[in-house]
XYZ file of N, CA, C and O in Angstrom:
752
model
N 40.776 -70.851 86.144
C 39.389 -71.340 86.672
C 39.782 -72.808 86.883
O 39.950 -73.362 86.641
N 39.054 -73.533 87.630
C 39.440 -74.710 87.717
C 37.867 -75.387 88.260
O 36.993 -75.157 88.507
N 38.051 -77.163 88.124
C 36.442 -77.565 88.432
C 37.182 -78.506 90.139
O 37.909 -79.296 89.874
N 36.374 -78.673 90.049
C 36.246 -78.130 91.261
C 35.333 -79.232 91.824
O 34.245 -80.285 91.263
N 35.272 -80.439 93.101
C 35.152 -81.815 93.609
C 34.190 -80.732 93.924
O 32.810 -79.955 94.506
N 32.728 -81.994 93.973
C 30.958 -81.712 93.966
C 30.755 -83.130 95.394
O 31.020 -83.705 95.149
N 30.541 -82.026 96.073
C 30.026 -82.913 97.517
C 29.329 -83.834 97.286
O 28.346 -83.786 96.830
N 28.933 -84.599 97.883
C 27.613 -86.531 97.771
C 27.187 -86.279 99.263
O 27.990 -85.708 99.830
N 25.977 -86.485 99.399
C 24.841 -86.351 99.849
C 25.820 -86.969 101.195
O 26.917 -87.644 100.921
N 25.546 -86.114 102.583
C 26.190 -86.872 103.539
C 26.985 -85.462 103.831
O 27.287 -85.568 105.936
N 27.591 -85.008 103.512
C 28.898 -83.646 103.193
C 27.765 -82.794 104.711
O 27.191 -82.175 103.959
N 28.199 -82.337 105.432
C 27.239 -81.332 105.919
C 26.965 -80.117 105.380
O 25.613 -79.624 105.455
N 27.843 -79.643 104.179
C 27.699 -78.194 103.756
C 26.242 -79.049 102.731
O 25.909 -77.428 102.882
N 25.818 -79.942 102.682
C 24.474 -80.101 101.986
C 23.273 -80.047 102.535
O 22.318 -79.887 101.754
N 23.418 -80.046 103.758
C 22.030 -79.836 104.617
C 21.974 -79.586 105.483
O 21.452 -79.330 107.168
N 23.103 -78.117 105.193
C 22.872 -76.665 106.212
C 22.118 -74.974 105.059
O 22.836 -75.594 104.382
N 21.842 -74.573 106.267
C 21.532 -73.701 105.174
C 22.632 -71.748 104.820
O 23.470 -72.700 105.427
N 22.907 -72.161 104.148
C 23.880 -71.840 103.259
C 23.812 -70.107 103.740
O 22.147 -69.626 103.550
N 24.977 -68.397 103.964
C 24.630 -67.904 104.351
C 24.587 -66.609 102.912
O 25.128 -67.126 101.713
N 23.958 -66.064 102.968
C 24.353 -63.423 102.375
C 25.673 -64.370 102.136
O 26.097 -64.423 102.614
N 25.579 -63.617 100.666
C 26.812 -63.182 100.281
C 26.690 -61.573 100.409
O 25.765 -60.870 100.124
N 27.273 -60.759 101.548
C 27.178 -59.569 101.939
C 28.442 -58.496 100.399
O 27.686 -57.230 100.164
N 29.035 -59.203 100.105
C 29.876 -58.504 99.245
C 30.143 -58.776 97.775
O 30.914 -59.882 98.536
N 30.814 -58.958 96.327
C 30.349 -59.757 94.980
C 32.297 -59.016 95.708
O 32.867 -57.500 94.657
N 33.205 -60.019 95.858
C 34.276 -59.726 95.864
C 35.144 -60.845 94.114
O 34.203 -61.653 94.198
N 36.424 -60.802 94.215
C 37.234 -60.919 93.435
C 36.974 -62.748 93.742
O 37.177 -63.542 92.714
N 37.186 -63.336 94.843
C 37.243 -64.584 94.902
C 36.004 -65.521 95.476
O 35.369 -65.995 94.361
N 34.595 -64.863 94.846
C 32.906 -64.519 94.411
C 33.161 -64.766 93.514
O 32.604 -65.675 92.371
N 33.681 -64.117 92.666
C 33.707 -64.214 90.792
C 34.997 -65.169 91.048
O 34.020 -66.024 90.105
N 35.793 -65.615 91.363
C 36.292 -66.313 90.430
C 35.895 -68.358 91.325
O 35.553 -68.659 90.300
N 34.639 -68.049 92.135
C 34.195 -69.259 92.872
C 32.869 -69.863 92.158
O 33.425 -70.690 90.963
N 32.220 -68.979 91.491
C 31.276 -68.636 90.226
C 31.914 -69.179 88.798
O 31.050 -70.024 88.056
N 33.021 -68.807 88.712
C 33.531 -68.302 87.356
C 34.526 -70.881 87.579
O 33.678 -71.604 86.270
N 35.099 -71.199 88.700
C 34.783 -71.979 88.572
C 33.571 -73.641 88.936
O 34.130 -74.304 88.438
N 32.517 -73.108 89.225
C 31.054 -72.824 89.323
C 30.347 -73.675 88.484
O 30.511 -74.550 87.596
N 30.347 -72.525 86.708
C 30.007 -72.899 85.736
C 31.004 -73.934 84.981
O 30.796 -74.798 84.237
N 32.749 -73.776 84.679
C 33.138 -75.336 84.720
C 33.107 -75.768 85.047
O 32.754 -77.280 84.079
N 32.829 -76.641 86.442
C 32.643 -77.535 87.351
C 31.185 -78.647 86.335
O 31.234 -79.742 85.928
N 30.463 -77.176 87.029
C 28.845 -77.930 86.439
C 29.264 -77.757 84.821
O 28.226 -78.978 84.685
N 29.795 -77.111 84.167
C 29.686 -78.076 81.866
C 30.737 -79.622 82.228
O 30.117 -79.850 81.485
N 31.588 -79.583 83.072
C 32.221 -80.574 83.053
C 31.323 -81.497 83.026
O 32.174 -82.716 82.970
N 30.504 -81.652 84.619
C 29.955 -82.697 84.651
C 29.231 -84.025 84.335
O 29.568 -84.943 84.110
N 28.175 -83.561 83.311
C 27.597 -82.007 83.268
C 26.396 -82.272 83.312
O 26.167 -82.756 84.212
N 26.024 -81.075 83.602
C 24.934 -80.282 84.569
C 24.438 -79.057 84.070
O 24.452 -78.595 83.073
N 23.311 -78.619 84.629
C 22.083 -77.699 84.102
C 22.227 -76.229 85.459
O 20.780 -75.705 85.136
N 22.376 -77.097 86.536
C 22.748 -75.882 87.746
C 24.175 -76.859 88.669
O 24.142 -77.427 88.456
N 24.130 -75.447 89.276
C 25.839 -75.611 90.470
C 24.875 -75.291 91.769
O 25.356 -73.741 90.916
N 24.869 -75.400 93.072
C 25.093 -74.486 93.992
C 26.697 -74.338 94.912
O 26.953 -75.286 94.915
N 27.120 -73.058 95.429
C 27.871 -73.460 95.554
C 28.566 -74.851 97.076
O 29.022 -74.747 97.698
N 27.326 -74.300 98.000
C 27.515 -75.504 98.861
C 27.407 -77.138 98.151
O 28.263 -77.883 99.307
N 27.693 -77.759 97.189
C 28.091 -78.913 95.682
C 29.502 -78.463 95.839
O 29.985 -80.002 96.070
N 30.583 -77.264 96.354
C 31.371 -77.220 95.989
C 31.813 -77.210 97.395
O 33.344 -76.431 97.089
N 31.217 -77.564 98.256
C 31.975 -77.308 99.459
C 31.742 -76.097 100.381
O 32.397 -75.394 101.162
N 30.900 -74.629 99.404
C 31.213 -73.003 99.713
C 29.828 -73.108 100.468
O 29.003 -73.142 100.031
N 29.077 -72.862 101.457
C 28.658 -72.585 102.695
C 27.435 -71.119 102.153
O 27.456 -70.479 103.087
N 27.259 -70.444 101.072
C 27.363 -69.347 100.082
C 25.611 -68.917 99.304
O 25.564 -70.300 98.464
N 25.289 -68.441 99.581
C 23.982 -68.182 98.805
C 24.122 -67.676 96.961
O 23.835 -65.994 97.345
N 24.317 -68.767 96.471
C 24.497 -68.710 94.860
C 24.211 -69.987 93.797
O 25.196 -70.865 94.171
N 23.968 -70.339 93.675
C 23.958 -70.863 92.220
C 24.202 -70.552 90.566
O 23.904 -69.135 90.497
N 24.768 -71.415 89.231
C 24.984 -70.605 88.460
C 23.407 -71.685 87.726
O 23.766 -73.095 87.625
N 23.099 -71.563 86.531
C 22.460 -72.122 85.881
C 23.224 -72.701 84.872
O 23.415 -71.750 83.891
N 22.732 -73.181 83.487
C 22.579 -73.382 81.920
C 21.718 -74.611 81.552
O 21.824 -75.127 82.059
N 21.026 -74.173 80.558
C 19.750 -75.350 79.703
C 19.528 -74.562 78.725
O 19.238 -73.083 78.682
N 19.372 -75.967 77.991
C 19.088 -75.402 76.282
C 18.110 -75.952 75.963
O 18.044 -77.102 75.941
N 16.915 -74.790 76.462
C 14.923 -75.817 75.869
C 15.411 -76.640 73.816
O 16.333 -76.954 73.464
N 14.555 -76.975 73.965
C 14.166 -77.750 72.277
C 14.906 -76.673 70.784
O 15.580 -77.178 69.822
N 14.721 -75.261 71.316
C 14.208 -74.177 70.787
C 16.739 -74.366 70.555
O 16.889 -73.291 69.530
N 16.976 -74.524 71.691
C 19.011 -74.180 71.436
C 19.077 -73.484 71.343
O 20.673 -73.279 71.472
N 18.429 -72.811 72.239
C 18.504 -71.167 72.466
C 18.932 -71.469 74.127
O 17.953 -71.078 75.113
N 20.501 -70.757 74.334
C 20.857 -71.317 75.723
C 20.471 -69.970 76.721
O 20.331 -69.201 76.414
N 20.266 -70.800 77.423
C 19.547 -69.622 78.986
C 20.857 -70.074 79.964
O 21.116 -71.088 81.097
N 21.626 -69.141 80.502
C 22.712 -69.342 81.350
C 23.197 -68.559 81.947
O 22.179 -67.052 81.593
N 23.482 -68.328 83.472
C 23.658 -67.224 84.504
C 23.673 -67.703 86.100
O 24.084 -68.768 86.531
N 23.537 -66.431 86.416
C 24.121 -66.799 87.997
C 22.885 -66.452 89.387
O 22.992 -64.762 88.371
N 22.773 -66.369 89.894
C 22.110 -65.778 90.806
C 22.251 -65.298 92.524
O 23.393 -67.021 92.780
N 22.539 -64.337 93.383
C 23.088 -64.395 94.272
C 21.905 -63.413 94.665
O 21.592 -63.177 95.009
N 22.445 -64.991 96.585
C 20.861 -64.243 97.582
C 19.932 -64.520 96.766
O 18.908 -63.766 96.571
N 19.155 -65.597 95.984
C 18.597 -65.365 95.408
C 16.778 -65.595 96.610
O 16.982 -65.860 97.586
N 16.343 -64.846 96.092
C 14.082 -65.674 96.145
C 13.972 -66.119 95.282
O 14.233 -65.532 94.319
N 13.167 -67.029 96.217
C 12.228 -67.879 95.230
C 10.400 -67.782 95.128
O 10.280 -68.060 97.033
N 9.961 -67.120 94.827
C 8.292 -67.522 94.748
C 8.051 -68.697 93.787
O 8.093 -68.672 92.575
N 6.449 -69.905 94.398
C 6.604 -70.243 93.024
C 5.227 -70.819 93.388
O 4.344 -70.430 94.175
N 4.169 -71.007 92.126
C 2.887 -71.158 91.896
C 2.331 -72.812 92.979
O 3.543 -73.257 92.586
N 1.557 -72.836 93.194
C 1.339 -73.939 94.303
C 1.402 -75.505 93.261
O 0.885 -75.381 91.713
N 2.339 -76.463 93.864
C 2.271 -76.973 92.850
C 0.644 -78.221 92.467
O -0.101 -77.790 93.522
N 0.258 -78.089 91.668
C -0.110 -79.363 91.456
C -0.890 -80.881 92.221
O 0.713 -81.911 91.707
N -1.577 -80.345 92.647
C -1.801 -82.662 93.341
C -1.353 -83.283 92.576
O -1.655 -83.269 91.303
N -1.221 -84.382 93.619
C -1.069 -85.794 92.195
C 0.028 -86.374 91.842
O 1.470 -85.862 92.943
N 0.437 -87.688 91.643
C 1.628 -88.018 91.346
C 2.864 -87.766 90.380
O 2.407 -87.577 89.441
N 4.185 -87.436 90.484
C 5.026 -86.938 89.587
C 4.746 -87.509 88.326
O 4.987 -89.553 88.690
N 4.709 -87.357 87.465
C 4.932 -88.790 86.161
C 6.380 -89.180 85.955
O 7.453 -87.993 85.723
N 6.673 -90.168 86.098
C 7.994 -90.637 85.743
C 9.304 -90.337 84.846
O 9.716 -90.647 85.223
N 8.285 -89.837 83.707
C 8.922 -89.940 81.919
C 8.897 -88.111 82.068
O 10.660 -87.697 81.472
N 8.425 -87.220 82.588
C 8.222 -86.329 82.523
C 8.707 -85.101 83.634
O 9.625 -84.287 83.440
N 8.850 -85.656 85.301
C 9.448 -85.099 86.224
C 10.178 -86.038 87.164
O 10.028 -85.667 88.195
N 11.173 -86.252 86.231
C 11.848 -87.030 86.903
C 13.393 -86.030 87.110
O 13.099 -85.951 85.468
N 14.085 -85.760 87.965
C 15.102 -85.298 87.880
C 16.702 -85.702 88.644
O 15.882 -87.343 89.503
N 17.413 -85.389 88.522
C 18.971 -86.297 89.450
C 19.780 -85.198 89.610
O 19.540 -83.575 89.834
N 20.540 -85.122 90.096
C 21.509 -84.657 91.202
C 22.989 -85.001 90.996
O 23.005 -85.336 91.314
N 23.786 -83.836 90.880
C 25.099 -83.942 91.087
C 25.541 -84.375 91.854
O 26.754 -85.189 92.164
N 24.868 -83.577 93.514
C 25.411 -84.369 94.737
C 24.811 -85.982 95.532
O 25.192 -85.924 96.225
N 23.786 -86.340 94.204
C 23.560 -87.670 94.214
C 24.008 -88.369 92.896
O 22.496 -88.636 92.114
N 25.029 -89.168 92.590
C 25.008 -88.416 91.200
C 25.082 -90.263 90.510
O 24.170 -91.287 91.006
N 24.039 -89.730 88.876
C 23.796 -91.343 88.679
C 21.682 -91.726 88.788
O 21.882 -92.948 88.121
N 21.583 -91.095 89.631
C 19.993 -91.659 89.382
C 19.171 -90.412 89.120
O 19.747 -89.460 89.731
N 18.034 -90.616 89.443
C 17.350 -89.783 88.805
C 15.432 -90.455 89.702
O 15.540 -91.923 89.768
N 15.126 -89.722 90.205
C 13.188 -89.291 91.286
C 12.385 -89.446 90.491
O 12.950 -88.132 89.832
N 11.705 -89.570 90.285
C 10.096 -88.692 89.361
C 10.713 -87.773 91.374
O 9.722 -87.941 92.454
N 9.289 -86.007 90.693
C 9.946 -85.983 91.591
C 8.569 -84.232 91.035
O 8.695 -83.691 90.425
N 7.660 -83.926 91.335
C 6.641 -83.013 91.435
C 7.353 -81.988 92.167
O 7.736 -81.452 92.984
N 7.151 -80.299 91.259
C 8.122 -79.011 91.693
C 6.921 -78.812 90.618
O 6.020 -78.808 89.580
N 6.371 -76.602 91.011
C 5.189 -76.139 90.323
C 6.395 -76.093 89.525
O 7.311 -76.321 89.048
N 4.862 -75.384 88.698
C 5.453 -75.285 86.965
C 5.808 -74.432 86.818
O 5.969 -73.956 85.927
N 5.931 -73.367 87.414
C 5.928 -71.646 87.397
C 6.617 -70.788 88.868
O 5.969 -71.112 90.005
N 8.144 -70.502 88.935
C 8.319 -69.596 89.198
C 8.811 -68.267 89.105
O 9.165 -68.308 87.486
N 9.067 -67.614 90.454
C 9.926 -65.890 90.035
C 10.774 -66.705 90.337
O 10.637 -66.262 91.723
N 12.612 -65.690 90.354
C 13.341 -65.607 91.585
C 13.817 -64.326 91.088
O 14.251 -64.035 90.364
N 14.801 -63.748 92.142
C 14.666 -62.398 92.131
C 16.566 -62.254 92.925
O 16.595 -63.150 93.801
N 16.812 -61.775 92.767
C 19.298 -61.626 93.355
C 19.169 -60.652 92.845
O 18.941 -59.777 92.208
N 20.264 -60.724 93.040
C 21.848 -59.965 91.465
C 22.396 -60.835 91.397
O 22.923 -62.426 91.857
N 23.020 -60.059 90.242
C 23.684 -60.704 89.371
C 25.459 -60.756 90.270
O 25.725 -60.075 91.476
N 26.683 -60.883 89.227
C 27.970 -60.463 89.818
C 28.947 -59.305 89.341
O 29.027 -58.967 90.263
N 27.737 -57.930 89.406
C 27.435 -57.445 89.129
C 26.836 -56.253 89.989
O 27.002 -55.257 90.112
N 26.513 -56.797 91.147
C 25.579 -56.677 92.064
C 24.108 -55.827 91.229
O 23.564 -55.517 91.977
N 23.909 -56.141 89.501
C 22.430 -56.025 89.208
C 21.546 -56.240 90.013
O 21.522 -57.205 89.842
N 20.515 -56.337 89.516
C 19.158 -57.452 90.126
C 18.755 -58.661 88.834
O 19.371 -57.727 87.894
N 18.333 -58.719 89.390
C 18.231 -60.240 88.150
C 16.430 -60.448 88.964
O 15.941 -60.615 90.057
N 16.213 -61.326 87.790
C 14.302 -60.920 87.803
C 14.323 -61.978 87.044
O 14.121 -62.373 85.277
N 14.024 -63.444 87.163
C 13.756 -64.548 85.799
C 12.160 -64.875 86.809
O 11.821 -65.951 87.390
N 11.826 -64.630 84.903
C 10.053 -66.293 85.255
C 10.368 -67.533 84.267
O 10.334 -66.936 83.569
N 10.532 -67.997 85.138
C 10.423 -69.504 84.736
C 9.535 -70.643 84.225
O 8.396 -70.316 85.944
N 9.316 -71.470 83.229
C 8.212 -72.082 83.669
C 9.131 -73.622 83.198
O 10.014 -73.966 83.112
N 8.018 -74.848 83.498
C 9.133 -76.090 82.953
C 10.126 -76.135 83.572
O 10.477 -76.068 84.499
N 11.741 -76.688 82.621
C 12.285 -77.188 83.283
C 12.929 -76.309 84.027
O 13.257 -76.666 84.343
N 13.056 -74.879 82.957
C 13.754 -74.454 83.632
C 13.467 -73.340 85.052
O 14.118 -73.501 86.311
N 11.802 -73.542 85.250
C 11.492 -73.530 87.263
C 11.982 -75.090 87.390
O 12.154 -74.360 89.026
N 11.438 -75.920 87.075
C 12.282 -76.731 87.367
C 14.000 -76.695 88.172
O 13.767 -77.215 89.571
N 14.453 -76.402 87.378
C 16.075 -75.955 88.110
C 16.617 -75.039 88.542
O 16.647 -75.135 89.816
N 16.064 -73.893 88.689
C 15.543 -73.057 89.593
C 15.310 -73.607 91.260
O 16.009 -73.003 92.004
N 13.850 -74.098 91.247
C 13.928 -75.039 92.221
C 14.529 -75.536 93.276
O 15.349 -75.684 93.940
N 15.415 -76.654 92.238
C 16.605 -77.483 92.174
C 17.600 -76.846 94.079
O 18.167 -77.346 94.373
N 17.783 -75.872 92.818
C 19.682 -75.251 93.238
C 19.373 -74.216 94.316
O 20.330 -74.264 95.259
N 17.276 -73.332 94.088
C 17.573 -72.669 95.508
C 17.720 -74.340 96.814
O 17.488 -73.558 97.813
N 16.370 -74.693 96.813
C 16.705 -75.915 97.645
C 17.943 -75.861 98.361
O 18.262 -76.141 99.802
N 18.712 -76.182 97.254
C 20.699 -76.712 97.963
C 20.817 -75.719 99.097
O 21.978 -76.071 99.834
N 21.233 -74.264 98.189
C 20.714 -72.838 99.214
C 20.462 -73.203 101.046
O 20.636 -73.092 102.168
N 19.584 -73.882 101.024
C 18.151 -74.334 102.527
C 18.906 -75.914 102.832
O 18.769 -75.749 103.638
N 19.696 -76.040 102.308
C 20.163 -77.168 102.872
C 19.344 -78.967 102.764
O 19.000 -79.398 103.110
N 18.738 -78.471 101.504
C 17.843 -79.538 101.222
C 18.729 -80.387 99.312
O 18.411 -79.486 98.299
N 18.386 -81.406 100.189
C 18.652 -81.846 98.674
C 17.038 -82.573 97.572
O 16.260 -83.521 98.658
N 17.110 -82.863 96.900
C 15.967 -83.327 95.770
C 15.387 -84.287 96.464
O 14.453 -84.785 96.467
N 16.426 -85.075 96.983
C 16.421 -87.283 97.419
C 15.491 -86.497 98.773
O 14.217 -87.475 99.189
N 15.585 -85.563 99.565
C 14.568 -85.773 100.907
C 13.594 -85.025 100.585
O 12.335 -85.017 101.322
N 13.226 -84.710 98.796
C 11.231 -84.335 99.094
C 10.797 -85.418 98.664
O 9.199 -85.619 97.950
N 11.496 -86.588 98.273
C 11.009 -88.145 97.262
C 9.567 -88.234 98.141
O 10.059 -89.171 99.254
N 8.864 -89.168 97.593
C 7.637 -90.014 98.316
C 8.882 -90.877 98.834
O 9.664 -91.525 98.699
N 8.077 -91.893 100.364
C 8.587 -92.403 101.591
C 9.391 -94.597 100.332
O 10.311 -93.788 100.833
N 8.515 -94.157 99.485
C 9.583 -96.039 98.768
C 10.307 -95.247 97.992
O 11.706 -96.047 97.948
N 10.652 -94.938 97.692
C 11.819 -93.649 96.381
C 12.916 -93.127 97.112
O 13.917 -93.736 97.331
N 12.650 -92.497 98.649
C 13.180 -92.314 99.848
C 14.389 -93.358 99.951
O 15.332 -92.910 99.800
N 13.920 -94.686 100.623
C 13.767 -95.753 100.995
C 14.836 -96.471 100.154
O 15.946 -96.808 99.931
N 14.830 -96.208 98.978
C 15.862 -96.736 97.280
C 17.303 -95.527 97.520
O 18.270 -96.957 97.414
N 16.628 -94.363 98.278
C 18.182 -94.026 97.609
C 19.241 -93.962 98.779
O 20.263 -94.105 98.918
N 18.600 -94.264 99.801
C 19.341 -94.797 101.038
C 20.176 -95.955 100.658
O 21.632 -96.541 101.043
N 19.136 -96.988 100.160
C 20.041 -98.435 100.125
C 21.490 -97.822 99.189
O 22.123 -98.295 99.454
N 20.548 -97.484 97.593
C 22.184 -97.016 97.315
C 23.493 -96.532 97.909
O 24.419 -96.618 97.497
N 22.900 -95.274 98.691
C 23.455 -94.543 99.315
C 24.972 -95.027 100.332
O 25.906 -95.648 100.128
N 24.489 -96.149 101.276
C 24.621 -97.549 101.866
C 25.835 -98.109 100.837
O 27.208 -98.563 101.293
N 25.159 -98.706 99.410
C 26.165 -100.070 98.096
C 26.673 -98.974 98.421
O 28.289 -98.864 97.955
N 27.105 -97.078 97.937
C 27.826 -96.575 97.141
C 29.208 -95.799 98.556
O 30.025 -95.967 98.064
N 28.579 -96.313 99.664
C 29.444 -95.451 100.775
C 29.845 -94.003 100.876
O 29.931 -94.384 102.031
N 27.994 -94.156 100.463
C 27.540 -92.544 100.972
C 27.447 -92.416 101.876
O 26.346 -92.995 102.822
N 26.771 -91.001 102.321
C 26.770 -90.244 103.877
C 27.177 -90.066 104.911
O 26.350 -89.164 106.091
N 28.502 -89.548 104.419
C 29.663 -88.977 105.194
C 30.332 -87.775 105.315
O 30.179 -87.447 103.784
N 30.263 -86.844 105.529
C 31.438 -86.037 105.461
C 32.995 -85.631 104.501
O 33.030 -87.221 104.408
N 32.843 -85.433 104.106
C 34.420 -85.405 102.989
C 34.164 -85.643 102.167
O 34.916 -85.854 100.810
N 32.918 -86.638 100.921
C 32.835 -87.665 100.012
C 32.067 -86.671 99.229
O 31.292 -85.649 99.143
N 33.247 -86.916 97.987
C 32.997 -85.833 96.862
C 33.240 -86.766 95.682
O 34.605 -87.925 95.626
N 33.447 -86.215 94.511
C 33.694 -87.071 93.421
C 34.356 -85.374 92.216
O 33.305 -84.146 92.441
N 34.680 -85.306 91.766
C 35.082 -85.000 90.979
C 35.122 -84.582 89.486
O 35.496 -86.057 88.372
N 34.922 -84.268 88.314
C 33.879 -84.250 86.739
C 35.545 -84.633 86.512
O 36.458 -83.608 86.199
N 35.707 -84.791 85.540
C 36.338 -86.065 84.591
C 37.919 -86.433 84.978
O 38.689 -87.173 84.497
N 37.327 -86.387 86.799
C 38.371 -87.201 87.105
C 37.928 -88.873 87.728
O 38.813 -89.537 87.967
N 37.346 -89.237 88.046
C 36.274 -89.804 89.244
C 35.631 -90.553 88.321
O 34.696 -89.765 87.547
N 35.635 -91.484 88.518
C 34.368 -92.822 87.535
C 33.493 -92.392 87.960
O 33.831 -93.875 89.672
N 32.302 -93.125 88.368
C 30.890 -92.889 88.833
C 29.850 -94.249 88.822
O 29.199 -94.216 89.084
N 30.519 -94.946 88.128
C 29.622 -95.966 87.444
C 29.717 -97.156 88.829
O 30.901 -98.131 88.544
N 29.004 -96.937 89.354
C 29.048 -97.466 90.382
C 27.619 -98.768 89.832
O 27.283 -98.657 89.129
């Protein structure tokens, strides 16, 4: 296994829809193992293949609620259904999220509180995940990556402008920019 560089906003692979996986090969299994290692090292609660420069429809996730029970897995070629959003502004204390492809920042974002995700696992078996709360947020966030959408693309105008200022200050926004967990210091 290996810790992979994580692409930073502006890299074209992050802003384009990812392709379907037609066959689960040893290369796909290795990619998923590397994605888990990278996500854990970052640390993060989810990681999509485009974030490590691979334009394929697969993501991994790992999260533990207050009960401490781990929730960890992989979804290949996911399909997402979600309950309509509750109208209103997001609560900055309870609805803020961050992203490994825009590291070091968090912004409030309203997400659906309930989702259903279907797809397959590494063995080709069907996956069906019904999630709510933070787990639903994770599923939506990672699914967005597969469609070329970063969470900062969904922010309010004021917060989006702030992200653009941060990106300019840090020199982000172009192809090939990445950071590697455990190697790069991102204290900007």
